[in-house]
Coordinates of C-alpha atoms (C1' of nucleotides) in Angstrom, one line a residue:
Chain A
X206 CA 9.5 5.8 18.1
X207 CA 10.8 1.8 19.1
X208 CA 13.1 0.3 17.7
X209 CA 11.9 -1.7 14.2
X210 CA 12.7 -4.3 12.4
X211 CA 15.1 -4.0 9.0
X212 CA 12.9 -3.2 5.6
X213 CA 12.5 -6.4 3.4
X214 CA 13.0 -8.5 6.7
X215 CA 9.7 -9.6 8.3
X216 CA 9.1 -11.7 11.6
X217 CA 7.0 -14.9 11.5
X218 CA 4.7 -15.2 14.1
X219 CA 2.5 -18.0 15.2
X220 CA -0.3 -18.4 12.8
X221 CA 2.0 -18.2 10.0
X222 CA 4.8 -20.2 11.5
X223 CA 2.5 -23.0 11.4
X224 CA 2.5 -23.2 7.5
X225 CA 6.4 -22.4 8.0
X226 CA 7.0 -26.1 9.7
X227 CA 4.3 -27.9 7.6
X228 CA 6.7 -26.5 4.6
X229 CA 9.8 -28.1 6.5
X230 CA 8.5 -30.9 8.0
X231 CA 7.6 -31.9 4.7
X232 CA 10.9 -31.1 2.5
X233 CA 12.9 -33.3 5.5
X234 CA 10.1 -36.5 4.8
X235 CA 10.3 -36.4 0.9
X236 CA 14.2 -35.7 0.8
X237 CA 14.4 -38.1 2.8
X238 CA 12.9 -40.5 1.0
X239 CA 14.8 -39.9 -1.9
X240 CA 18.0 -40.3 0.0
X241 CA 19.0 -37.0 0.8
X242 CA 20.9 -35.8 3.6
X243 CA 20.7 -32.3 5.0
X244 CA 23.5 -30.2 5.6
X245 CA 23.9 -26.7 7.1
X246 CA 26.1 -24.2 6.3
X247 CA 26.8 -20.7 8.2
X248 CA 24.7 -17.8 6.6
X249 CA 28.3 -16.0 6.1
X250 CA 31.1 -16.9 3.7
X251 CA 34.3 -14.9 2.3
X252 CA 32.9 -12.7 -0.6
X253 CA 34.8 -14.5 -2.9
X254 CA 33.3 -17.8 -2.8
X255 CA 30.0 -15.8 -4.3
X256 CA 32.0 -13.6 -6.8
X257 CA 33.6 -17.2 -8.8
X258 CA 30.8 -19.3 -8.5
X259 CA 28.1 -17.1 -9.2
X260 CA 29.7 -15.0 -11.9
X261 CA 31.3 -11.0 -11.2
X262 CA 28.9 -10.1 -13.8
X263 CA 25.5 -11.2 -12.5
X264 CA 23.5 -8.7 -10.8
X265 CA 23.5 -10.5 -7.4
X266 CA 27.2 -10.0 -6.7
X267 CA 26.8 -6.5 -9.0
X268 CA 24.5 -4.9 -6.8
X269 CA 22.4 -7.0 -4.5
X270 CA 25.2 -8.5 -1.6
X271 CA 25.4 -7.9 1.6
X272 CA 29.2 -7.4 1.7
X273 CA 31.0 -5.9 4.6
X274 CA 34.3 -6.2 6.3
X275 CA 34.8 -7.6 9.5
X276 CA 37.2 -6.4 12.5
X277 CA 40.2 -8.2 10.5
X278 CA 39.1 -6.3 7.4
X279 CA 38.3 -9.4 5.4
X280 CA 35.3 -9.1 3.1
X281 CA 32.4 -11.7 4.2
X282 CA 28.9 -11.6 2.9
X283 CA 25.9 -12.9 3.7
X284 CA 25.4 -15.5 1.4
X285 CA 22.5 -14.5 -1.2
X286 CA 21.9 -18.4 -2.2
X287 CA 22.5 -21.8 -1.3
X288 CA 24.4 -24.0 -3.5
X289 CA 27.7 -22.1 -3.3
X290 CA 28.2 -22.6 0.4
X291 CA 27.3 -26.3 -0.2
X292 CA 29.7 -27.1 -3.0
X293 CA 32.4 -25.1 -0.5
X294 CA 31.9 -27.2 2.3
X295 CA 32.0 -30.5 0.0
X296 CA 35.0 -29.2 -1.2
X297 CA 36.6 -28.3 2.0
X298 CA 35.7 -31.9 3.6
X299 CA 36.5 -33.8 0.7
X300 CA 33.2 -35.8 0.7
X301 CA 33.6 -36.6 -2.7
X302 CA 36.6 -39.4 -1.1
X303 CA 33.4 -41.4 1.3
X304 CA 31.5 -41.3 -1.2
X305 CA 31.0 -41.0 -5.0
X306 CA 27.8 -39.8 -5.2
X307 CA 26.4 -37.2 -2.9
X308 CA 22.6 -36.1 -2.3
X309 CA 22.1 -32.8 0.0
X310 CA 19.8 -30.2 0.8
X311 CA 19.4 -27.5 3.2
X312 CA 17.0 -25.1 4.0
X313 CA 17.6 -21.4 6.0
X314 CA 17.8 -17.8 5.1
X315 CA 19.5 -16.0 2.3
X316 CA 20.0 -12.3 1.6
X317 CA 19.9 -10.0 -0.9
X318 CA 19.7 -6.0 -1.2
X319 CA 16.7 -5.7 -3.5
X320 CA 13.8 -3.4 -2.7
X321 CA 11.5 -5.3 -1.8
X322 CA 8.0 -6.2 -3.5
X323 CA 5.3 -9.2 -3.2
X324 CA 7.3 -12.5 -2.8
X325 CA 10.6 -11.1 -2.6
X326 CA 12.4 -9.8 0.3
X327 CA 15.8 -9.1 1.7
X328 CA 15.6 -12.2 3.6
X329 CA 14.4 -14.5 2.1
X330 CA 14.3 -18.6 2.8
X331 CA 15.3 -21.2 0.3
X332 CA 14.5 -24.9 0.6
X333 CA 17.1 -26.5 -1.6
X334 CA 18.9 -30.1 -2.9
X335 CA 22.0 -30.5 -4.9
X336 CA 22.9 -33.8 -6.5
X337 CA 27.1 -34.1 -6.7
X338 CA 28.8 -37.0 -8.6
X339 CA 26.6 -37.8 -11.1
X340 CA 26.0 -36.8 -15.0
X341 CA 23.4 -39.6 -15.8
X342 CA 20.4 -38.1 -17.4
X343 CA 18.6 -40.3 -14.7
X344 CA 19.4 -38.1 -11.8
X345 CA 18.5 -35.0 -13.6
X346 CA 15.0 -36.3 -13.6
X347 CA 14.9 -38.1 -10.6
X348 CA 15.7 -34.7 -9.2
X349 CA 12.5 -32.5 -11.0
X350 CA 10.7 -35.6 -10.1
X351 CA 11.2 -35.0 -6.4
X352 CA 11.0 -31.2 -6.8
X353 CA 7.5 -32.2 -8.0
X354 CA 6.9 -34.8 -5.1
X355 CA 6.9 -32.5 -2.8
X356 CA 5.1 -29.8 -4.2
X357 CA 2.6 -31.8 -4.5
X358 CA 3.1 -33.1 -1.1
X359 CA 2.1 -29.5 0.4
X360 CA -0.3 -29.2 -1.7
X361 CA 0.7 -26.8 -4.1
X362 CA -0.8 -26.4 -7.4
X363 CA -1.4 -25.1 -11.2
X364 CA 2.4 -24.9 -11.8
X365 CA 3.9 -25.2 -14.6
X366 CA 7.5 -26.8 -15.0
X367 CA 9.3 -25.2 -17.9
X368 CA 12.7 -26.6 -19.0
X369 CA 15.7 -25.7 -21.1
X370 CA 19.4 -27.3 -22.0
X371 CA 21.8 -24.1 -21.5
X372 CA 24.7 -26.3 -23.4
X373 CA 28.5 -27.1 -22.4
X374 CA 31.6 -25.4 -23.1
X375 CA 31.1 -27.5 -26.1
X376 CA 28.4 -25.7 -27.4
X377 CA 27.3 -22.7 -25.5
X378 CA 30.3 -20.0 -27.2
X379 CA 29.5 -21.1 -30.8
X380 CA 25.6 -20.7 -30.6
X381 CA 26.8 -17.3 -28.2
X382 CA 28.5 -15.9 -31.3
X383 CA 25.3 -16.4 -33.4
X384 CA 23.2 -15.1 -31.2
X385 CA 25.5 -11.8 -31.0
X386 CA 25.7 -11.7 -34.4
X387 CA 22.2 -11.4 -35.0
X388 CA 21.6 -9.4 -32.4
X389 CA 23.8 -7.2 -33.9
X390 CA 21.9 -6.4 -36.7
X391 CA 18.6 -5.5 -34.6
X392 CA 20.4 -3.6 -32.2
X393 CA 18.4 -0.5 -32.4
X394 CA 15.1 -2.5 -32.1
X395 CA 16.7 -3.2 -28.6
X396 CA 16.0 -1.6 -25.3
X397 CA 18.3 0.1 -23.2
X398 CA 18.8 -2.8 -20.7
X399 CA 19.3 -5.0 -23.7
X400 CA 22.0 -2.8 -25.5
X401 CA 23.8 -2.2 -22.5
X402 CA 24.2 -6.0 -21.6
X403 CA 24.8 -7.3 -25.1
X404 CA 28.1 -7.6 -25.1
X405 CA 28.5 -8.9 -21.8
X406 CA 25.2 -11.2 -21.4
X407 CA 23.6 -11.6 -25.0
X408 CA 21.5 -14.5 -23.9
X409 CA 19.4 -12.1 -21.4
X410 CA 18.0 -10.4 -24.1
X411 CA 15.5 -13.5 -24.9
X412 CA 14.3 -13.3 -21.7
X413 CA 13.8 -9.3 -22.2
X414 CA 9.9 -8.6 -21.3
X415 CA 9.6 -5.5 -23.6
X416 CA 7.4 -5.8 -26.0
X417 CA 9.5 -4.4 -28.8
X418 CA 13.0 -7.0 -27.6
X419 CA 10.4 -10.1 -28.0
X420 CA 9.3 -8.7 -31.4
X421 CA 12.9 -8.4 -32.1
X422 CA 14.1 -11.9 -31.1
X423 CA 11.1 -13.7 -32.4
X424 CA 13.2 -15.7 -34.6
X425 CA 16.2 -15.9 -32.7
X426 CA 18.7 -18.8 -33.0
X427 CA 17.5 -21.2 -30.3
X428 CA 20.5 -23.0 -27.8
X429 CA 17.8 -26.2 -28.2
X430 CA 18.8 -26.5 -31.9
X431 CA 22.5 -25.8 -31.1
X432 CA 23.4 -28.7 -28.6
X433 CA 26.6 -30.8 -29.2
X434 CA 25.6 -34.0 -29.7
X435 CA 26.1 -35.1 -25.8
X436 CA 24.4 -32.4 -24.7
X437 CA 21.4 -33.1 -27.0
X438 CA 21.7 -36.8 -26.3
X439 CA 21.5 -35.7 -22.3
X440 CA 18.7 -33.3 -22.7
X441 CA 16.5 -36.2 -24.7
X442 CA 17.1 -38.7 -22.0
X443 CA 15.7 -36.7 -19.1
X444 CA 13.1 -35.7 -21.2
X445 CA 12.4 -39.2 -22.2
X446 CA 12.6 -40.2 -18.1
X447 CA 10.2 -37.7 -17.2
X448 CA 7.6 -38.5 -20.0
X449 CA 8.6 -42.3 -18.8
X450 CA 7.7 -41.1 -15.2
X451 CA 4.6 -39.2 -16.3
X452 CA 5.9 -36.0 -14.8
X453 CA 4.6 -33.1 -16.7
X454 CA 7.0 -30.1 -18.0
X455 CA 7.1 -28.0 -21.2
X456 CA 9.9 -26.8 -23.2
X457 CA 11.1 -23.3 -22.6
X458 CA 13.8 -22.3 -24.9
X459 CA 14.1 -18.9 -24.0
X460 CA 14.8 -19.5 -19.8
X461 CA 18.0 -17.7 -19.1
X462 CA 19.5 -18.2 -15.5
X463 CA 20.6 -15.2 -13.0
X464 CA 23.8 -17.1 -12.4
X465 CA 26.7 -18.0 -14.5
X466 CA 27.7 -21.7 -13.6
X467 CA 24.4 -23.5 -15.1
X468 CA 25.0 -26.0 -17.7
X469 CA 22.8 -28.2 -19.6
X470 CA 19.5 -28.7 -17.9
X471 CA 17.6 -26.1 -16.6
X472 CA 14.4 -25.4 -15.4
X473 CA 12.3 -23.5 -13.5
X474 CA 8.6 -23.6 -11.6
X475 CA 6.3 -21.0 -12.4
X476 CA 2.9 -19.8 -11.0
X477 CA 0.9 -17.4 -12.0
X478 CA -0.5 -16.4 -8.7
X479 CA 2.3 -14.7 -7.4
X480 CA 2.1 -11.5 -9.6
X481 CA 6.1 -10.6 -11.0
X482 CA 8.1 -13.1 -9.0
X483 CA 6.2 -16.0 -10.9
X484 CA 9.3 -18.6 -9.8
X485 CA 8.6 -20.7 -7.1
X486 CA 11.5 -23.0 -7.5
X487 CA 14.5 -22.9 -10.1
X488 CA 17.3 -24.8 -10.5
X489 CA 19.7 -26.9 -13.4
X490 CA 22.9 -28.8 -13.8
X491 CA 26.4 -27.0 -13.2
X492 CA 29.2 -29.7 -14.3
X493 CA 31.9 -26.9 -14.2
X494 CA 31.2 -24.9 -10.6
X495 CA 33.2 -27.7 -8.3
X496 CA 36.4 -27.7 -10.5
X497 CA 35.9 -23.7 -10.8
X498 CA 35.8 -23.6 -7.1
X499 CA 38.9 -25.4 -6.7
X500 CA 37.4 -29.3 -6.3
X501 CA 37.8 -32.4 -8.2
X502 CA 36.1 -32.4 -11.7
X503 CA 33.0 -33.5 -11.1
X504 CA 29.4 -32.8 -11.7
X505 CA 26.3 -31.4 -10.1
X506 CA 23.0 -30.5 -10.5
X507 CA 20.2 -29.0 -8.1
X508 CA 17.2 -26.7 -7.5
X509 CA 15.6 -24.0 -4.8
X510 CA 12.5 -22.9 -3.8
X511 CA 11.9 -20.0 -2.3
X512 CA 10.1 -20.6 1.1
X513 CA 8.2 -16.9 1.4
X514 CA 6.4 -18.0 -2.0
X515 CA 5.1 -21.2 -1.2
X516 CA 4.3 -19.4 2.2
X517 CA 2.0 -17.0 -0.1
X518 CA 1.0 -20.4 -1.7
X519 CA -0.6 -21.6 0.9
X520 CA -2.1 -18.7 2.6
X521 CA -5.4 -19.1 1.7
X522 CA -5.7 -22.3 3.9
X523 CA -4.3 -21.8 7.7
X524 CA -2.7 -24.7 8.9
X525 CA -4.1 -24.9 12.7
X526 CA -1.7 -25.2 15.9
X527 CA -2.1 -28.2 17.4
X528 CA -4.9 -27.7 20.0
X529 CA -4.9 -28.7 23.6
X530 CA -5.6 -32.0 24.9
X531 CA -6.9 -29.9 28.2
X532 CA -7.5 -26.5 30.3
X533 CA -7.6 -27.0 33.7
X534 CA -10.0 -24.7 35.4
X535 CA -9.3 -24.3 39.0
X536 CA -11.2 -22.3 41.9
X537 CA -9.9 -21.3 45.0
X538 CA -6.4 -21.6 45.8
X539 CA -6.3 -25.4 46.9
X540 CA -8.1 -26.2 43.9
X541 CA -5.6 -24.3 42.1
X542 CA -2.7 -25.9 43.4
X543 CA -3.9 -29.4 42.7
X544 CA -5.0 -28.3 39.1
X545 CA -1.6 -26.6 38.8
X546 CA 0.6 -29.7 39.8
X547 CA -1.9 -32.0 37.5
X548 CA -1.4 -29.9 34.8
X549 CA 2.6 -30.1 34.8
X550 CA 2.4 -34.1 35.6
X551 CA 0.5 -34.4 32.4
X552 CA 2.9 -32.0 30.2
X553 CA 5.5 -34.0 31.6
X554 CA 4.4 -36.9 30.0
X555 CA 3.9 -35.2 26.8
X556 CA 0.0 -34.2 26.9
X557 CA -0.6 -30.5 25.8
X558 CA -2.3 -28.8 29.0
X559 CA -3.4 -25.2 29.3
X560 CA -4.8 -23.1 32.6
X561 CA -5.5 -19.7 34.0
X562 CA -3.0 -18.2 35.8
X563 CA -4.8 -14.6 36.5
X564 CA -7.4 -16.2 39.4
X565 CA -10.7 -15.6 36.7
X566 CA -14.1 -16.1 37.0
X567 CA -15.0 -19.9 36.0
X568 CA -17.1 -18.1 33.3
X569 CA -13.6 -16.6 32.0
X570 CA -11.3 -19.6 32.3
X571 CA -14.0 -21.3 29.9
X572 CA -14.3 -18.8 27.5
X573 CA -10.1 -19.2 27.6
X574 CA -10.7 -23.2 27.2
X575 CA -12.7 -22.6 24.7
X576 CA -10.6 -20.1 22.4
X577 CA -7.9 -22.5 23.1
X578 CA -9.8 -25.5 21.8
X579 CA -9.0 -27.4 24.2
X580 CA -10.6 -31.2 24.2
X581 CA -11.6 -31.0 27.5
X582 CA -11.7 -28.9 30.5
X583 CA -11.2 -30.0 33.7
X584 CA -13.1 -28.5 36.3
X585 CA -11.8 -28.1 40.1
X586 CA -13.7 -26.1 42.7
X587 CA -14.6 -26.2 45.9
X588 CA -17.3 -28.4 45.6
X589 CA -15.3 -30.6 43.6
X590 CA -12.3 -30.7 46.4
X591 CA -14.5 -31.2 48.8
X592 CA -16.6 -34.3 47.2
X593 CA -13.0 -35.3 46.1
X594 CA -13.6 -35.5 42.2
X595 CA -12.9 -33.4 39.7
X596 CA -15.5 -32.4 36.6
X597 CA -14.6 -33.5 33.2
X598 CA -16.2 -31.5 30.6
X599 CA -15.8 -32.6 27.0
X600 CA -16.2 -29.5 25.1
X601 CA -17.1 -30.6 21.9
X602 CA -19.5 -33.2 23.0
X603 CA -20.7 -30.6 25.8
X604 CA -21.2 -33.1 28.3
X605 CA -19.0 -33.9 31.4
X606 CA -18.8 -36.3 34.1
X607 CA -17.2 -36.7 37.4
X608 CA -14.4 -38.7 38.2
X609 CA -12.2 -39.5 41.5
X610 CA -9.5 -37.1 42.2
X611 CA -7.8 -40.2 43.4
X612 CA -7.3 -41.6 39.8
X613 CA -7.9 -38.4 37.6
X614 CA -4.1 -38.2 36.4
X615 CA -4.1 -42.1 34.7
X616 CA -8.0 -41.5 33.3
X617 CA -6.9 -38.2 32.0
X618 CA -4.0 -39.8 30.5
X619 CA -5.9 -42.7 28.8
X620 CA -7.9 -39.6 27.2
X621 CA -5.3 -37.7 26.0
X622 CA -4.0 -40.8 23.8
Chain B
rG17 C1' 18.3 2.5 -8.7
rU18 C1' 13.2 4.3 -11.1
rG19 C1' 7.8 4.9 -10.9
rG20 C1' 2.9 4.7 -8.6
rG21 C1' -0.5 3.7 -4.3
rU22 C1' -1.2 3.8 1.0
rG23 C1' -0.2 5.6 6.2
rU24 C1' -6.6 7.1 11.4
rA25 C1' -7.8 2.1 17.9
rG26 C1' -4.3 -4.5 18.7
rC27 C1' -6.4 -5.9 13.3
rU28 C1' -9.5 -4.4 8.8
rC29 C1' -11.1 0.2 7.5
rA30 C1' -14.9 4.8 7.4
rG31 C1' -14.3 10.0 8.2
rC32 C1' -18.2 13.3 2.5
rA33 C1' -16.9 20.9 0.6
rG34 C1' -11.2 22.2 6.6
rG35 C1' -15.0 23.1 12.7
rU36 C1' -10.0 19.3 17.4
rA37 C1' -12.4 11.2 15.7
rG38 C1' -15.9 6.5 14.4
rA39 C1' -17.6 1.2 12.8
rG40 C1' -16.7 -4.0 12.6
rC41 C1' -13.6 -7.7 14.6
rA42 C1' -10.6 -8.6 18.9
rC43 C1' -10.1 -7.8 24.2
rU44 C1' -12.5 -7.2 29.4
rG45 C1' -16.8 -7.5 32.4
rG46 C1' -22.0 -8.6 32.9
rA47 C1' -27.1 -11.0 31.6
rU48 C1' -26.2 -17.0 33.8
rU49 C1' -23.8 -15.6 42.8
rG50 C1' -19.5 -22.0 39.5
rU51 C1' -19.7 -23.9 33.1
rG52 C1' -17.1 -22.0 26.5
rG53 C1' -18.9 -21.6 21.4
rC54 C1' -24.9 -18.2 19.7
rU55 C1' -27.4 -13.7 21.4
rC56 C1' -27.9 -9.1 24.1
rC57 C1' -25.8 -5.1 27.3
rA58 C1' -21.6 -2.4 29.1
rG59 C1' -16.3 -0.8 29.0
rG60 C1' -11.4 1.2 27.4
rU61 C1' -7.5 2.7 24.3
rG62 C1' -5.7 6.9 19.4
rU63 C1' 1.1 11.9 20.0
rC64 C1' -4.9 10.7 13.1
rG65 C1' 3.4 8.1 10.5
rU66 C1' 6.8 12.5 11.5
rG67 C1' 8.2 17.7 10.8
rG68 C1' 7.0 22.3 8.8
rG69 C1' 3.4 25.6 6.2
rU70 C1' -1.6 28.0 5.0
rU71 C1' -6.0 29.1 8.3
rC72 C1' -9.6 32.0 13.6
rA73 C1' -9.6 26.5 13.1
rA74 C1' -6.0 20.9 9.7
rG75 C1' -7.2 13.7 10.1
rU76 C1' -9.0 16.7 6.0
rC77 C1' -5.3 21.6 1.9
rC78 C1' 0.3 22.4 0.6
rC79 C1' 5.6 21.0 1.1
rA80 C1' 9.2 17.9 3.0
rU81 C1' 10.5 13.5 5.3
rC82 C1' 10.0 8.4 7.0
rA83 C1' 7.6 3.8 6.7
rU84 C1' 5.0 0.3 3.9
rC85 C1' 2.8 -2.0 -0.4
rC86 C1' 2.8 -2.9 -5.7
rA87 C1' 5.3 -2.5 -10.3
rC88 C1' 9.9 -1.8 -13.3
rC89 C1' 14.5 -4.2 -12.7
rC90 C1' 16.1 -8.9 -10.8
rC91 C1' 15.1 -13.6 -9.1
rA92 C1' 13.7 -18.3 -5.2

RNA sequence: GUGGGUGUAGCUCAGCAGGUAGAGCACUGGAUUGUGGCUCCAGGUGUCGUGGGUUCAAGUCCCAUCAUCCACCCCA
């Protein structure tokens, strides 16, 4: 048996890596556009930087990191999300001091140790932006309004934007208590997973999918009609920006978040084509992570997407390669040489030009040119040489003419553009 | 970590109650001694995931194992 890849981590390969750079090419244009800068970060950071920023409690540093130690026994893991390494490296080059307000995204793999199902791998891509510096309600929805830019740039669909206010340190341990407290007294209508955690994460438990939990929490205490008054003043602002900006969303009051630092705003994209992982992008404010991570007191807030689920998105409609201005088509080894040195003039200058290089039968090389979609095949045989022109064949048009060896490079040229 | 489904040609799959493999697509060549896409003809490839077991005989039945997919869980 060869050697195989690792379970949960697939290769691209061309086809798909088409729909891959459409995805990119894309985030980089809207981003931009919105004044965002990208920034990359290694795919490796000390295991601690995960642990405090995205809580020792949540199941991604529980269970799913890949941490190991390297040859000087430190711990380092592969990072399983983006915004952590981001705040880190604002941090560590004090970017905050150039300027007060920073807009960044990034885009590359992530990993986690999950076992792997439709849309959701081991790695896995996010495309992501975080907005540092700013707590006015405005950037909040100028964000969700470019989350929904670009999905609707690539062309991605029935989705539904769903949103929630998670409250501050004002708010969130007083409305924790009441939810606890009734929880308390419906503890055995509970599932297991929703016992287990209730101490530790009560607010899970409204996002439970067992029938019997959501009977249980029907009339739950709601963090919506909890918020301190500047958390409630927030949430109605970027709700009344996005209605302003006629940018659908509906409420959600029962969206929880996987990690610990979100505050306030949340929000999430769903689908419902992608079977269980139904989240195409996620994302919310988290004022407390930078001064948690050892940074100056200052807010953020930001979203991902994951990449392998807009990927599955857009499956249904290939994006094409880009096909070939021309296939040179050569007989006899004179002919081939001249085709051969016509072809790499023309790539020089930037035109995409194909030919045989196994000596085929004319018929073949066309069938190749063909497959290839090439605009036009040029066709150089003995006759050809010896009449000194070459045939141009337009192959959608099927028809072809002759023209002069002498000036074929500068006519080919003027067709390629 | 827990369940269930599936593993046969490069791809998608068929193979009925056990008798040592087939289709379509793709690929190559030809019909058209030098002209693609349509049509027709021809051609090749398989340790039937792996290892055991039952049997005169296993792709087919049994066990184990691995891989993969989907779901739980979790999330992007």
């Amino acid at each position: 048996m060869s050697i195989t890849g690792i379970k949960g981590m697939n290769d691209i390969l061309p086809g798909e890596v088409e729909t891959w750079q459409f995805l990119e090419e894309t985030a980089r244009r809207v981003f931009r556009t919105y004044g965002f800068a990208e920034i990359r970060t290694p795919a490796v950071e000390k295991t601690e930087l995960f642990c405090r920023s995205i809580g020792e409690a949540t199941d991604i540093v529980e269970k799913e990191m890949y941490t190991f130690r390297d040859k000087s026994e430190n711990s380092i893991t592969l990072r399983p999300e983006g915004t952590a390494s981001v705040m880190r490296a604002f941090i560590e080059h004090k970017m905050y001091a150039q300027d007060p307000v920073a807009k960044l995204y990034y885009l590359g793999p992530m990993f986690r140790y999950e076992r792997p199902q439709k849309g959701r791998y081991r790695q896995f891509h996010q495309i992501g932006a975080e907005a540092i510096g700013v707590d006015d309600p405005r950037i909040d929805a100028q964000i969700l309004v470019m989350l929904s830019h670009y999905l609707d740039a690539v062309g991605i669909d029935e989705l539904e934007l769903q949103l929630n206010s998670l409250g501050c340190p004002e708010c969130r341990p007083a409305y924790r208590e009441q939810l606890l407290v009734f929880l308390e007294r419906r503890l055995e209508s509970l599932c297991e997973d929703c016992r287990r955690r209730h101490a530790a994460n009560p607010l899970r438990s409204l996002d439970c999918k067992v029938p019997g939990c959501r009977e249980a929490t029907a009339d739950a205490p709601a963090m919506l009609d909890r918020l301190c008054s500047s958390c409630d003043e927030h949430f109605n602002r970027v709700q009344g920006r996005l209605q302003d900006l006629g940018t659908p969303y509906t409420l959600n009051p029962r969206m929880v978040r996987g990690l610990d630092y979100y505050t306030k705003t949340t929000f999430e994209v769903v689908t419902g084509k992608l079977g269980a992982q139904n989240a195409v992008a996620a994302g919310g404010r988290y004022d407390g992570l930078i001064r948690s991570l050892g940074g100056p007191p200052l807010p953020g807030i930001g979203f991902a997407m994951g990449v392998e689920r807009l990927v599955l998105l857009k499956s249904q409609e290939r994006i094409a390669a880009p096909r070939p201005d021309f296939f040179f088509a050569a007989l006899g080894e004179q002919a081939e040489s001249r085709a051969f040195g016509l072809m790499c003039a023309l790539q020089r200058k930037g035109i995409q030009a194909e030919t045989d290089l196994e000596g085929k039968s004319l018929k073949a090389q066309m069938r190749r040119a063909g497959k290839l979609q090439a605009r036009f095949t040029v066709i150089i045989g003995e006759d050809e040489l010896a009449r000194g022109v070459a045939m141009v064949r337009d192959m959608d048009g099927a028809t072809q003419k002759e023209i002069p060896l002498a000036e074929l490079e500068e006519s080919l040229t003027a067709l390629a553009s």
